[in-house]
PDB file of C-alpha atoms in Angstrom:
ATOM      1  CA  UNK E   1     101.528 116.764 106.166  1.00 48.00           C
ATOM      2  CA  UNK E   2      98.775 114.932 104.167  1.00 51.00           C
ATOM      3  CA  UNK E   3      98.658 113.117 101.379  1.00 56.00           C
ATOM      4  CA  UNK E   4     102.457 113.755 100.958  1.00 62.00           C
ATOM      5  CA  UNK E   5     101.837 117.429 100.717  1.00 66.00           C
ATOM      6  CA  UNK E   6     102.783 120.294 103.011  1.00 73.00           C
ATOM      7  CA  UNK E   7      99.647 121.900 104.281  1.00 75.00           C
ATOM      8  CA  UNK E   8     101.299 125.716 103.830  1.00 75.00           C
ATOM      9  CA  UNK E   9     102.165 124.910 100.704  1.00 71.00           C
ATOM     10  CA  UNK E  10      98.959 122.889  99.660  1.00 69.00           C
ATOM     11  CA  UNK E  11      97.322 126.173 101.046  1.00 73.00           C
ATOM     12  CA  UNK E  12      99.301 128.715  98.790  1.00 71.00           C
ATOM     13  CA  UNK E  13      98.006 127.612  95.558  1.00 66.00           C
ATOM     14  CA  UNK E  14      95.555 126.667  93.664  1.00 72.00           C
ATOM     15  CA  UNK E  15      96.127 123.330  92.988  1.00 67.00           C
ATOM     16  CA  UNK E  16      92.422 122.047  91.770  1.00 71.00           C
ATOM     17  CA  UNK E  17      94.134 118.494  91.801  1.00 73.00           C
ATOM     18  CA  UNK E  18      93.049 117.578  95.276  1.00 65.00           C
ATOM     19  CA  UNK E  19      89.384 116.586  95.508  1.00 72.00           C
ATOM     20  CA  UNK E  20      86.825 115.081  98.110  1.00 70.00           C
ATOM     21  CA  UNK E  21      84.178 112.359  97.421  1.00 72.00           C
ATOM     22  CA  UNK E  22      81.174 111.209  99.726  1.00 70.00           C
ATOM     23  CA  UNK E  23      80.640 107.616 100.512  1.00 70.00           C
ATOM     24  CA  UNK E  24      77.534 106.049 102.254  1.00 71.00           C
ATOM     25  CA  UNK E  25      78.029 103.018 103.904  1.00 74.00           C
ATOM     26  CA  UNK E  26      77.312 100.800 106.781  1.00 78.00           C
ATOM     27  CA  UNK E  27      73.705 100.704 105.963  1.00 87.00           C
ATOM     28  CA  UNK E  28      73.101  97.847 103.545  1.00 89.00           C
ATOM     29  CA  UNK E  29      70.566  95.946 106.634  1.00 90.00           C
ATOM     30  CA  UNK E  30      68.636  99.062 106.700  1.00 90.00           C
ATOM     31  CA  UNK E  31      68.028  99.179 103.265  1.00 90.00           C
ATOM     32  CA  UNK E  32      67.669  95.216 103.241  1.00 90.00           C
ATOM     33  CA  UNK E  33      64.988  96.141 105.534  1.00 90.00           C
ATOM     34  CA  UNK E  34      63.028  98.744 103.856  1.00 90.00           C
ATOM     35  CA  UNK E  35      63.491  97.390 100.040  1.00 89.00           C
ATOM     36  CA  UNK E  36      62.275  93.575 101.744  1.00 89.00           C
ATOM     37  CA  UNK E  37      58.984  95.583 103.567  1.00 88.00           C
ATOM     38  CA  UNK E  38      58.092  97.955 100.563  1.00 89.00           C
ATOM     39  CA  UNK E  39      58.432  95.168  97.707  1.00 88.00           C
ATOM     40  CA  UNK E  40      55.980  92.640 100.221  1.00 88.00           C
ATOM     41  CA  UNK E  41      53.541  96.074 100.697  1.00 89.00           C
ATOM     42  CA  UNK E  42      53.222  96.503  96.758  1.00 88.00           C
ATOM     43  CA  UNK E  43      52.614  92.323  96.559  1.00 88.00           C
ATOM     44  CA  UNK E  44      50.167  93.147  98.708  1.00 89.00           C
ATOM     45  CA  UNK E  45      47.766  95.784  98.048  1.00 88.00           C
ATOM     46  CA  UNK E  46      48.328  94.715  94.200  1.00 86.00           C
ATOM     47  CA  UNK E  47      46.835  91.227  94.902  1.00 88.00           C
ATOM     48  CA  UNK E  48      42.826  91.240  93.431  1.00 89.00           C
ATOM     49  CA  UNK E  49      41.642  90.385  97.169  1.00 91.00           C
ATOM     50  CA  UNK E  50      43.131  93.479  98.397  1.00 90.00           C
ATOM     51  CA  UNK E  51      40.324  96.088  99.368  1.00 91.00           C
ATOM     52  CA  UNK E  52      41.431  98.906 100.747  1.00 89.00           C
ATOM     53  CA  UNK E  53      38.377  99.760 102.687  1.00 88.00           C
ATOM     54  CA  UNK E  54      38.790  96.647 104.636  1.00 90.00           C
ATOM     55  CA  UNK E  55      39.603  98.539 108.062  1.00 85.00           C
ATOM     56  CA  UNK E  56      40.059  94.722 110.066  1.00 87.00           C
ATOM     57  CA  UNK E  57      42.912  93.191 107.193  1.00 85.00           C
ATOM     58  CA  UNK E  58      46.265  93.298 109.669  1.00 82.00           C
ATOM     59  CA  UNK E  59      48.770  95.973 108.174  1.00 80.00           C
ATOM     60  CA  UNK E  60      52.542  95.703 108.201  1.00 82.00           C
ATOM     61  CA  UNK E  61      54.002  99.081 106.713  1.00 85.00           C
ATOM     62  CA  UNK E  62      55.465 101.007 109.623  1.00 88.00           C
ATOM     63  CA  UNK E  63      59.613 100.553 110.292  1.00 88.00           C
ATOM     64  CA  UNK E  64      61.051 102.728 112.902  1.00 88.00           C
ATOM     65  CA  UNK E  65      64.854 103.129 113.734  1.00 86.00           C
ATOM     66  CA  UNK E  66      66.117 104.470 116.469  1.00 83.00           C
ATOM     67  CA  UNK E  67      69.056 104.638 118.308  1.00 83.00           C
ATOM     68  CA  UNK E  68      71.424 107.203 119.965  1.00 84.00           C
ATOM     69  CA  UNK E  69      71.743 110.474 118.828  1.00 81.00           C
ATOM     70  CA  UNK E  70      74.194 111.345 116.038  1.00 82.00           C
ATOM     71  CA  UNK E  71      74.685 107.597 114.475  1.00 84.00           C
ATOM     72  CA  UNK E  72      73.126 109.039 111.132  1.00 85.00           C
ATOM     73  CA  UNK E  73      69.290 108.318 111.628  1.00 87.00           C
ATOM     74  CA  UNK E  74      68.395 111.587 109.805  1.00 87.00           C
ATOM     75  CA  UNK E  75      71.186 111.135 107.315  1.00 88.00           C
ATOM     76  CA  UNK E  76      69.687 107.422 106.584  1.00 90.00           C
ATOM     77  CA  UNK E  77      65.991 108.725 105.749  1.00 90.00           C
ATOM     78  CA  UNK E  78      67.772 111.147 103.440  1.00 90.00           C
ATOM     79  CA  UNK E  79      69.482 109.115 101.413  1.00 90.00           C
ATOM     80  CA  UNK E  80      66.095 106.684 101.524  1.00 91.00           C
ATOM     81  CA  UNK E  81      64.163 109.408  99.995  1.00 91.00           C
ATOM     82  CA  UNK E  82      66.864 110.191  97.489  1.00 90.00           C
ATOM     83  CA  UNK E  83      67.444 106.598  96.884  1.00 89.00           C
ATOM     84  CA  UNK E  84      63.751 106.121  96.423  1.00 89.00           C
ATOM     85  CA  UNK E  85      63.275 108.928  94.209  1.00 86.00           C
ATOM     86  CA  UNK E  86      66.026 108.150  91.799  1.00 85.00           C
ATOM     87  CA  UNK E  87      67.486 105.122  90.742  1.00 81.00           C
ATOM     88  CA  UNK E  88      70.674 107.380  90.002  1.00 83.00           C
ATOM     89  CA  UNK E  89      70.900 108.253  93.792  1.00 86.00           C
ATOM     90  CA  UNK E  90      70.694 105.220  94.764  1.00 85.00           C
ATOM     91  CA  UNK E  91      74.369 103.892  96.247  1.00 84.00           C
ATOM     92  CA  UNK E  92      75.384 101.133  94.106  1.00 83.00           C
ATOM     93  CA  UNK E  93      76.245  98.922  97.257  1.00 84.00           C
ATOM     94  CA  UNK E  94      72.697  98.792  98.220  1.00 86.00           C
ATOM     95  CA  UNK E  95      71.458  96.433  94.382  1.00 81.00           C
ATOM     96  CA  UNK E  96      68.554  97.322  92.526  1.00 80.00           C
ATOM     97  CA  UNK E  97      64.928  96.770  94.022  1.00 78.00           C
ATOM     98  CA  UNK E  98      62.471  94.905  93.467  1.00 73.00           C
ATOM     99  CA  UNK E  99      59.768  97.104  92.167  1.00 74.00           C
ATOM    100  CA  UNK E 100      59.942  99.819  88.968  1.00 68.00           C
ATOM    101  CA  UNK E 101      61.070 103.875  89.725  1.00 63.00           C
ATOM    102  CA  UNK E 102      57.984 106.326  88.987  1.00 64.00           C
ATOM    103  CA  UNK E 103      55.769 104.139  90.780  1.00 83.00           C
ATOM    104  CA  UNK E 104      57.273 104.988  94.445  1.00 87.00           C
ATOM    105  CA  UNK E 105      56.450 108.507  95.855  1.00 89.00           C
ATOM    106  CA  UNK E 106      59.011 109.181  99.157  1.00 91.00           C
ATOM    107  CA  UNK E 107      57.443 112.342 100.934  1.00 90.00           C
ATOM    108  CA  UNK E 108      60.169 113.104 104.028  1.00 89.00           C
ATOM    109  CA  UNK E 109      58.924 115.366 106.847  1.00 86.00           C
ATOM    110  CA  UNK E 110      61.945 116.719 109.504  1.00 82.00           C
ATOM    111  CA  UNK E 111      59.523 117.316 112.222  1.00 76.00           C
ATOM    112  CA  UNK E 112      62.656 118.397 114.217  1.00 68.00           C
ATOM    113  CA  UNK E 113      63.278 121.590 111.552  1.00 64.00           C
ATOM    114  CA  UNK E 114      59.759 122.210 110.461  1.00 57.00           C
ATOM    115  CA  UNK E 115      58.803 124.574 113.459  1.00 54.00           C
ATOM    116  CA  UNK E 116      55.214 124.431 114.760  1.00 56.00           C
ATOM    117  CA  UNK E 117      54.522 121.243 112.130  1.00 65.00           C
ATOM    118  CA  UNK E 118      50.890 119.532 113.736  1.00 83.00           C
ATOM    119  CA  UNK E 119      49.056 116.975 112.365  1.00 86.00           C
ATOM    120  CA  UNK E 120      46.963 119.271 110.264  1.00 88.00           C
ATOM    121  CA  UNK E 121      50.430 120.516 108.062  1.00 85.00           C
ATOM    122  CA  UNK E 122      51.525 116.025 107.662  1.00 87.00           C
ATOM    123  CA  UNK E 123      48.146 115.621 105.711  1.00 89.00           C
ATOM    124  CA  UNK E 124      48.188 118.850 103.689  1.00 87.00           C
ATOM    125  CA  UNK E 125      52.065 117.470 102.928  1.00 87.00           C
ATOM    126  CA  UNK E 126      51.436 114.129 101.869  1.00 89.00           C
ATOM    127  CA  UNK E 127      47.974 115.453  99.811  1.00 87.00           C
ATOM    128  CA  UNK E 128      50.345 118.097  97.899  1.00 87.00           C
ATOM    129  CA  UNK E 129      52.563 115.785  97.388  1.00 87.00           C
ATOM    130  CA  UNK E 130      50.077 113.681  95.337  1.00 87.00           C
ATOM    131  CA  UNK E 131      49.184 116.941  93.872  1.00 85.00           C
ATOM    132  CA  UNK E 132      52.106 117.738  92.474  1.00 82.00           C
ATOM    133  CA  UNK E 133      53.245 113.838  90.943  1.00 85.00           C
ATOM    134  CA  UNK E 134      48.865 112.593  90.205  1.00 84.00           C
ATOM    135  CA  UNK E 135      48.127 116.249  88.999  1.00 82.00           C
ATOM    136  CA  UNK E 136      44.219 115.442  89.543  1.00 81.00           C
ATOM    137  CA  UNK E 137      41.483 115.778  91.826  1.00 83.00           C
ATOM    138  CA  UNK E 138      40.742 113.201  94.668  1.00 85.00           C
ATOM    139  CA  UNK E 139      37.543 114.257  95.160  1.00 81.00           C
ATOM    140  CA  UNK E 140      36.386 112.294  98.301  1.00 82.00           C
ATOM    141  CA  UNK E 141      39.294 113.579 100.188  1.00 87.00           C
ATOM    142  CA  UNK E 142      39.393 116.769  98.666  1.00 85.00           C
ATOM    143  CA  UNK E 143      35.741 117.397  99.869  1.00 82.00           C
ATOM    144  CA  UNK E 144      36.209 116.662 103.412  1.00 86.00           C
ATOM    145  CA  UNK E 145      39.750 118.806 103.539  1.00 87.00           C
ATOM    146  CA  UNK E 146      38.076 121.719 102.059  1.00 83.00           C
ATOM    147  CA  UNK E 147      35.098 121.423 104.671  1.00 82.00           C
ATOM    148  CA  UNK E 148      37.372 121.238 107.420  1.00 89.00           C
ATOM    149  CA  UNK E 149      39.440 123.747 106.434  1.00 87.00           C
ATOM    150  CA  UNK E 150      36.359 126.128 106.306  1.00 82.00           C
ATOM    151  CA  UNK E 151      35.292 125.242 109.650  1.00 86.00           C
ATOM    152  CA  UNK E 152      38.544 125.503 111.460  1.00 90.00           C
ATOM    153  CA  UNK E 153      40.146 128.094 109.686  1.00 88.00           C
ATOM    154  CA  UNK E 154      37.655 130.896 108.981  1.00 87.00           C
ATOM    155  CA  UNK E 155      38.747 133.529 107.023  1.00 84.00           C
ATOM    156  CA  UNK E 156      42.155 131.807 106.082  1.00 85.00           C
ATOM    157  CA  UNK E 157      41.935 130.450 102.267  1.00 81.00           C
ATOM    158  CA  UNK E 158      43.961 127.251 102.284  1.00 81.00           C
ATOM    159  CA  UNK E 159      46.101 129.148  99.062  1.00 80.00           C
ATOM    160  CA  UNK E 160      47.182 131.687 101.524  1.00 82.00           C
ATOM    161  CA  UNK E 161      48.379 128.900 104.672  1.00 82.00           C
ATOM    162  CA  UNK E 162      50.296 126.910 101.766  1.00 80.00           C
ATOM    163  CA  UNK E 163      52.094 130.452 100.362  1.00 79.00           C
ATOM    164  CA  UNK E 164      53.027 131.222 104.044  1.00 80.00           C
ATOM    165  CA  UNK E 165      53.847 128.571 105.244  1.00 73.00           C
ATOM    166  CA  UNK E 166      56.857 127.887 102.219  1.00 75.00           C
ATOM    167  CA  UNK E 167      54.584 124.580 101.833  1.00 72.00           C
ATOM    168  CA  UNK E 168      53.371 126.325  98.361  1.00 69.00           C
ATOM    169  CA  UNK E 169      57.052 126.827  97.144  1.00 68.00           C
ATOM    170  CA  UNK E 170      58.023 123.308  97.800  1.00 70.00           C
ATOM    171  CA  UNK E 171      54.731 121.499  96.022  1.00 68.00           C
ATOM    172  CA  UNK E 172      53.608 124.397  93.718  1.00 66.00           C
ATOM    173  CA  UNK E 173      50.463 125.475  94.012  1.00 66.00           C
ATOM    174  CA  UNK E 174      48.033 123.039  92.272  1.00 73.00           C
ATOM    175  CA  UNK E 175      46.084 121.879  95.347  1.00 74.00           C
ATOM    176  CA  UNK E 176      44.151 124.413  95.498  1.00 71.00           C
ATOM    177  CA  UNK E 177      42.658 124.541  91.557  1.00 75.00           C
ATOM    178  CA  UNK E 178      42.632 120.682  92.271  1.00 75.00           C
ATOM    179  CA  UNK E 179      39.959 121.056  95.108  1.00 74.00           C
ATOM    180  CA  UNK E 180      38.303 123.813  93.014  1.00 71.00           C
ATOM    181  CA  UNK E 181      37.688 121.242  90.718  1.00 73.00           C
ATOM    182  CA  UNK E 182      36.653 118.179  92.801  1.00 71.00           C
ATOM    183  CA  UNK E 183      34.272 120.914  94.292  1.00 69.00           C
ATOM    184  CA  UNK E 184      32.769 121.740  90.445  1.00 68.00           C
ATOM    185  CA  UNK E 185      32.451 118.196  89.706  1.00 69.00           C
ATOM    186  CA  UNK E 186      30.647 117.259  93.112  1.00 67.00           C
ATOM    187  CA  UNK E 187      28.227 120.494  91.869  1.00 64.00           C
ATOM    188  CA  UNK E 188      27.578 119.195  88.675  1.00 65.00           C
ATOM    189  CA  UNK E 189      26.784 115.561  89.623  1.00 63.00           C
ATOM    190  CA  UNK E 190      24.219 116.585  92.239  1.00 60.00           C
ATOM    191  CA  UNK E 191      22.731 118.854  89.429  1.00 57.00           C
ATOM    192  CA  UNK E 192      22.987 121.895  92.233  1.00 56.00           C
ATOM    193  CA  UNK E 193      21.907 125.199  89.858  1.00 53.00           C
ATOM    194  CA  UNK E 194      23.987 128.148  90.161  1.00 53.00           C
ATOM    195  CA  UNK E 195      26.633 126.566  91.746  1.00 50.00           C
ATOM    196  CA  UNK E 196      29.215 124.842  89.283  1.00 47.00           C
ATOM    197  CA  UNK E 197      31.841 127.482  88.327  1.00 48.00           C
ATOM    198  CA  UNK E 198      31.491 129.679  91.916  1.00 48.00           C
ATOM    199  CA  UNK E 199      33.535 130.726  94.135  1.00 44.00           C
ATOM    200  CA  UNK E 200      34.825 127.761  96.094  1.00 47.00           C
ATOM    201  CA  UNK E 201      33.911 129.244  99.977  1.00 49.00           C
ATOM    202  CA  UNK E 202      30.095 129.625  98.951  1.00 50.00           C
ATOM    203  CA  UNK E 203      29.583 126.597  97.386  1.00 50.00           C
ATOM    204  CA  UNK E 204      31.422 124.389  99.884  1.00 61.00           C
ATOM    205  CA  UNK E 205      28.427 124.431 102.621  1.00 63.00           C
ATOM    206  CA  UNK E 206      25.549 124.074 100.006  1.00 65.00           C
ATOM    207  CA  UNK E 207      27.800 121.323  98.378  1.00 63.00           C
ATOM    208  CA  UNK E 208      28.158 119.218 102.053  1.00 64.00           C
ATOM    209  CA  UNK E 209      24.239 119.507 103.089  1.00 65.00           C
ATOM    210  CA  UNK E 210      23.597 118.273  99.277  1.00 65.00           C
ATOM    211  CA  UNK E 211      25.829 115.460  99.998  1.00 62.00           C
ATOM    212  CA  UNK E 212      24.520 114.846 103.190  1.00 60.00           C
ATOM    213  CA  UNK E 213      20.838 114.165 102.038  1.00 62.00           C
ATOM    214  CA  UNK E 214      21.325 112.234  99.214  1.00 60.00           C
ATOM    215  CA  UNK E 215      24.040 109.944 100.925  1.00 55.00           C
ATOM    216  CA  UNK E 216      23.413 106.837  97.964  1.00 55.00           C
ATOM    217  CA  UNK E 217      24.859 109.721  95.513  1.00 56.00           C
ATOM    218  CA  UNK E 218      27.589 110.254  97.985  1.00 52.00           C
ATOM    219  CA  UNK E 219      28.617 106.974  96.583  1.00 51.00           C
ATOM    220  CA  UNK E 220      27.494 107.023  93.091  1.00 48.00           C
ATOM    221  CA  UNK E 221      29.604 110.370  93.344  1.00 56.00           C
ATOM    222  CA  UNK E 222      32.863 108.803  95.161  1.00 56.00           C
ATOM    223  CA  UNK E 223      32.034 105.173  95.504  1.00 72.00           C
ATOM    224  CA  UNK E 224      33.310 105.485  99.118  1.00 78.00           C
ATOM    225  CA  UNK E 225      31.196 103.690 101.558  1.00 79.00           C
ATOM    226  CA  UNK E 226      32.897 106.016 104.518  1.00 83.00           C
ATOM    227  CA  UNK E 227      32.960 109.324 103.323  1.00 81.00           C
ATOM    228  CA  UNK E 228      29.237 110.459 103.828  1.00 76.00           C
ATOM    229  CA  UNK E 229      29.726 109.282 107.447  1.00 81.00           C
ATOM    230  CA  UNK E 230      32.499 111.711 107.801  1.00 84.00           C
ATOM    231  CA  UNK E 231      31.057 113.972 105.728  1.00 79.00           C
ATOM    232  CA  UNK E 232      28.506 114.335 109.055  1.00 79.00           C
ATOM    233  CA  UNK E 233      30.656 113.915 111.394  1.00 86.00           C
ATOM    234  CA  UNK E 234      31.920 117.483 113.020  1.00 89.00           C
ATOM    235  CA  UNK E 235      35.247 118.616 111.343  1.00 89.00           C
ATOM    236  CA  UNK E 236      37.694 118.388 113.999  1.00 92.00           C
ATOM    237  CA  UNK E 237      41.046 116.640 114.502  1.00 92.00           C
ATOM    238  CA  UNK E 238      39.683 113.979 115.516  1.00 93.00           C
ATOM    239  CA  UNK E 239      37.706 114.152 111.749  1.00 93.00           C
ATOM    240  CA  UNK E 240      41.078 114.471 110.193  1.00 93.00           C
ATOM    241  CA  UNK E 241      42.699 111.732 111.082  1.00 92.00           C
ATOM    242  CA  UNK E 242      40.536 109.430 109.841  1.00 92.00           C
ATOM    243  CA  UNK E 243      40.798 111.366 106.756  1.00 92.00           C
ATOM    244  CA  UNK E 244      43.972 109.405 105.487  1.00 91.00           C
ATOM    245  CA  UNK E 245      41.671 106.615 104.719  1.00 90.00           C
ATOM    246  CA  UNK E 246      40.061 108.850 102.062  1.00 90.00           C
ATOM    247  CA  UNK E 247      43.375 109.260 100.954  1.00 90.00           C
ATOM    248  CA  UNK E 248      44.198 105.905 100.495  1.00 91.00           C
ATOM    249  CA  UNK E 249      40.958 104.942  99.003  1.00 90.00           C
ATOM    250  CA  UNK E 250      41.298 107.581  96.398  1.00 89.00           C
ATOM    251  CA  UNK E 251      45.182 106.132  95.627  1.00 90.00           C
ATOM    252  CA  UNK E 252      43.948 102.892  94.915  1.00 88.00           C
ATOM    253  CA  UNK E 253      41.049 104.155  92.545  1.00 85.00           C
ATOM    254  CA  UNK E 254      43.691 105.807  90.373  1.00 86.00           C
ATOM    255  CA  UNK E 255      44.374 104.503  87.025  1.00 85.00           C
ATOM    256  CA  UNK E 256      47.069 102.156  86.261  1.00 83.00           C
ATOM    257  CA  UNK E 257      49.629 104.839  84.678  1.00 82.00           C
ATOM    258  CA  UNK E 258      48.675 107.247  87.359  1.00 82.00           C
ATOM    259  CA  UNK E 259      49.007 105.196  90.773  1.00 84.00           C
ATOM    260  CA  UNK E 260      52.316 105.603  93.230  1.00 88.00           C
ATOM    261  CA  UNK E 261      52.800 104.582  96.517  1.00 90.00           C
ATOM    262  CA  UNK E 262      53.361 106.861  98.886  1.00 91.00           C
ATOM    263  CA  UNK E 263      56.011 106.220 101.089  1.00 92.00           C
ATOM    264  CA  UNK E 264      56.440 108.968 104.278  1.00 91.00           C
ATOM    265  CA  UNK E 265      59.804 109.220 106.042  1.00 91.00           C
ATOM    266  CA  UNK E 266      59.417 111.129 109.540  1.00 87.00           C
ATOM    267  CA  UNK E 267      62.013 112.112 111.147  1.00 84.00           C
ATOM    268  CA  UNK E 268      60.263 113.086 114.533  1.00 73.00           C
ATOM    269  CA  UNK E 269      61.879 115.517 117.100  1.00 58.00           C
ATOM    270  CA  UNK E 270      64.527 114.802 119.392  1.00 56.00           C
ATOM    271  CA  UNK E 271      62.354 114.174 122.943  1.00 50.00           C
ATOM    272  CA  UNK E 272      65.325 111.961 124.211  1.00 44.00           C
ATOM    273  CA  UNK E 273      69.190 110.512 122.975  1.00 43.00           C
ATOM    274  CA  UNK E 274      67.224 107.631 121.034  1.00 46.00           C
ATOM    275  CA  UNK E 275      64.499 109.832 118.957  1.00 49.00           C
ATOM    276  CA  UNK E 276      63.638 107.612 116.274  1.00 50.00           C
ATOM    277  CA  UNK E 277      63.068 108.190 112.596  1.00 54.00           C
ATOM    278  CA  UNK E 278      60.307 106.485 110.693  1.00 55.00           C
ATOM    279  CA  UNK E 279      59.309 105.386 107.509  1.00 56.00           C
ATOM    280  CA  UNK E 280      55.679 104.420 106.790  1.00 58.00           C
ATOM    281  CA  UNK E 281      53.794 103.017 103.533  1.00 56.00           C
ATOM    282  CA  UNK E 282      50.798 102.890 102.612  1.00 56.00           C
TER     283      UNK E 282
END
């Protein structure tokens, strides 16, 4: 029995009166947590004194939870992201935040189900990401990502790793004409003949050495005091991660009605019983 009914009978017909509902619960000190941390991060880098290029500042945007498997950690970073996303989502237990929808961009990467995900496929995430919501060109970081690309993927276009790897599908496929264009605007600042309006893989090399000789109109160009250093430096991984600084630069250049704040859930794979999930700002 259940509810009063008989199960055979409940079973026979097609009674539409009996219905399920979700709840979410037992995790108002997690989002206590996260709300309390992202509302201090936006106080932050909105302050005027905030510089973004100031490496030495002490940061405080990384949360991780953790605990034994199957408590709900992967179930709590999807209901951050929803909750995030849309105020709608949002379970009403958990009280409005502090800060205004639209200007909060979750990005959540399941390491655990994203087979053969590397550091390389996080960036390119986050960066489509910001594609798809900015719907410009970043053009210091889309320089260096193209270069690299070229150097460690010969013979791949970037277009074709996004379609294959479904990364395409979930973003669309605006990257790419975004770095086409950072690319034709780098061309045409450096007055390089010939060049603005080419194809992107034989401009890309003449484009770097340009940028690497004339590093004051590096910055003219981006205004970034970093990125003709690792402009020069070789493209490796090592390259790359430093590249989220370009990244971060370029978000706080963006105008007003333009600028989010990225916020990236991980939920990294299960090495032991108390695999943590994470959830990073910046």
């Amino acid at each position: 029995m259940t509810g009063g009914r008989d199960l055979r009978a409940l079973f026979s017909t097609n009674d539409r009166a009996v219905t399920a509902e979700e709840a979410f619960t037992n995790r108002q000190a997690q989002w206590d947590l996260v709300a309390e941390a992202l509302a201090e991060h936006l106080r932050r880098i909105s302050s005027p004194v905030f510089d973004v290029e100031d490496l030495e500042a002490p940061r405080n945007n990384v949360i991780v939870l953790h605990g034994v498997g199957g408590i709900g950690k992967t179930t709590l970073s999807r209901k951050l992201e929803a909750a995030l996303n849309d105020a709608g989502q949002r379970p009403p237990q958990w009280g409005e935040p502090r800060w205004p929808y639209g200007r909060i961009l979750p990005v959540r990467i399941d390491l655990a189900r994203s087979a053969g995900t590397d550091f390389e496929q996080l960036v390119l995430t986050i960066r489509l990401a910001l594609a798809a919501r900015v719907g410009r060109p970043l053009p210091a970081f889309d320089l260096a990502l193209r270069r690299y690309w070229e150097v460690n993927h010969p013979g791949e276009p970037i277009e074709e790793y996004l379609r294959r790897g479904g990364l395409a599908a979930r973003f669309g496929q605006t990257l790419p004409e975004q770095m086409q264009s950072a690319l034709g605007e780098a061309a045409q600042m450096l007055a390089l003949p010939g060049m603005v309006g080419s194809v992107v893989g034989q401009v890309t090399g003449a484009l770097v050495r340009a940028l690497r000789e004339r590093r004051q109109t590096v910055r003219a160009l981006a205004g970034c005091t970093r990125l003709a250093d690792l402009l020069e430096a070789e493209p490796d991984l090592d390259a790359l991660s430093y590249y989220p600084h370009l990244l971060a630069w370029e978000i706080a250049r963006l105008p007003d009605r333009k600028r989010v704040t990225p916020v990236i859930l991980l939920d990294p794979l299960r090495t032991s019983a108390t695999g943590p999930a994470a959830t990073w700002s910046g």
